[in-house]
Short mmCIF file of C-alpha atoms in Angstrom, two decimals:
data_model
loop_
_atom_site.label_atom_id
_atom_site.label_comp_id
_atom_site.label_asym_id
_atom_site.label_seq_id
_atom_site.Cartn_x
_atom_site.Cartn_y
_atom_site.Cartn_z
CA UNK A 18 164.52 68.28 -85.75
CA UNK A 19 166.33 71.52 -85.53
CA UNK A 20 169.99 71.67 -84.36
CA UNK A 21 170.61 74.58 -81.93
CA UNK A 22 174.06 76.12 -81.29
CA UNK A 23 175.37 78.54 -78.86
CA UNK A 24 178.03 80.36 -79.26
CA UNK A 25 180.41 82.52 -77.12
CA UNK A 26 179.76 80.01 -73.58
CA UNK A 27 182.14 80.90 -71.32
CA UNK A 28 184.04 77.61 -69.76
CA UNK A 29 183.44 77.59 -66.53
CA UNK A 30 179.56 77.44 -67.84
CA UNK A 31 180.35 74.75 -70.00
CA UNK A 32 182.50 72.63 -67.35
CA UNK A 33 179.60 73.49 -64.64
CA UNK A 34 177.15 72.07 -67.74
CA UNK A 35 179.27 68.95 -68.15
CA UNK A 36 179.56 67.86 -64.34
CA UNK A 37 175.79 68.59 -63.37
CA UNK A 38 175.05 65.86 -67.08
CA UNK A 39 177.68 63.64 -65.99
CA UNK A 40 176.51 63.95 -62.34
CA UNK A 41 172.66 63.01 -64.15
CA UNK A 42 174.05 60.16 -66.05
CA UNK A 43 173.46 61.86 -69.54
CA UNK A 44 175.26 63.41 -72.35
CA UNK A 45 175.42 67.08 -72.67
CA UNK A 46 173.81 67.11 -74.89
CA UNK A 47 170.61 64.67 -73.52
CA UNK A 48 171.06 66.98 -70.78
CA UNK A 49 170.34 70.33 -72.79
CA UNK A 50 167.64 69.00 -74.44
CA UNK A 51 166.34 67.79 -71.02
CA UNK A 52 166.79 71.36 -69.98
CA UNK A 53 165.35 73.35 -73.09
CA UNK A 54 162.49 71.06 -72.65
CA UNK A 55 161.64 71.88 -69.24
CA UNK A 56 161.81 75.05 -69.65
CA UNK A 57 159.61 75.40 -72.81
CA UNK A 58 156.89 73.72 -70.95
CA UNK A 59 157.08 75.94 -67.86
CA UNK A 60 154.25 78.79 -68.31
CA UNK A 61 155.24 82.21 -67.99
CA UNK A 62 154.58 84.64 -65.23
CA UNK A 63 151.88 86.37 -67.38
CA UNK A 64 150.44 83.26 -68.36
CA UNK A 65 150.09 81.92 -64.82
CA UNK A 66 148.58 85.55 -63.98
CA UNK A 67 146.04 84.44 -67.09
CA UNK A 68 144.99 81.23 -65.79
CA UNK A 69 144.43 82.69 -62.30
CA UNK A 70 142.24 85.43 -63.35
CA UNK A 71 140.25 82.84 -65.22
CA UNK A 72 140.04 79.80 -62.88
CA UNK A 73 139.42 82.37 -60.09
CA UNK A 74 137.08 84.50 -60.65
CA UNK A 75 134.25 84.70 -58.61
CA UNK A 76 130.58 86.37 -58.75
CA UNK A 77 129.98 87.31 -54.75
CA UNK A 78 128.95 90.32 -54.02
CA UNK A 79 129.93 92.54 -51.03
CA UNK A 80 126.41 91.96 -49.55
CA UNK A 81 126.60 88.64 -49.94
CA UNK A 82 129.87 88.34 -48.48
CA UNK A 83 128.55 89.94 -45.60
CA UNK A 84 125.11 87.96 -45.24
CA UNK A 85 127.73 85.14 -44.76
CA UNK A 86 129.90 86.42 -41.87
CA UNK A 87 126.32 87.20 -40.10
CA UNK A 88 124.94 83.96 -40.50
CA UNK A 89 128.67 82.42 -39.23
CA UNK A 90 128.01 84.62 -36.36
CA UNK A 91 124.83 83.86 -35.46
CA UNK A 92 125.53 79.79 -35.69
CA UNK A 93 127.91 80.58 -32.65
#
């Protein structure tokens, strides 16, 4: 594994970092990783935006659309 360093964190970051770990029952440094992790896994705007346009896509037509409505408002 690769060993990560940051440099330049300003202390009230760093005491803010240390009580929300402590508060989690982990390390800092557990709670970093923990962190880094999560967001490395979260998708991106534009890849969300991807995966919509994908899963959603959908071949109805405008006359079809409307055929629909009319038979919805003739079941009335």
């Amino acid at each position: 594994m690769t060993a990560i360093t940051i440099r330049e964190v300003p202390d009230s970051i760093l005491e803010t970092l240390k009580v929300k770990a402590a508060q989690g029952g982990k390390s800092l440094q557990a709670y970093l990783l923990d962190l880094v992790t999560r967001e490395a896994a979260t998708p991106t705007l534009a890849e969300m935006m991807a995966r919509l346009d994908r899963e959603t896509r959908a071949e109805v037509s405008t006359s079809d659309v409307l055929s629909a409505i009319d038979e919805g408002r003739e079941r009335r």
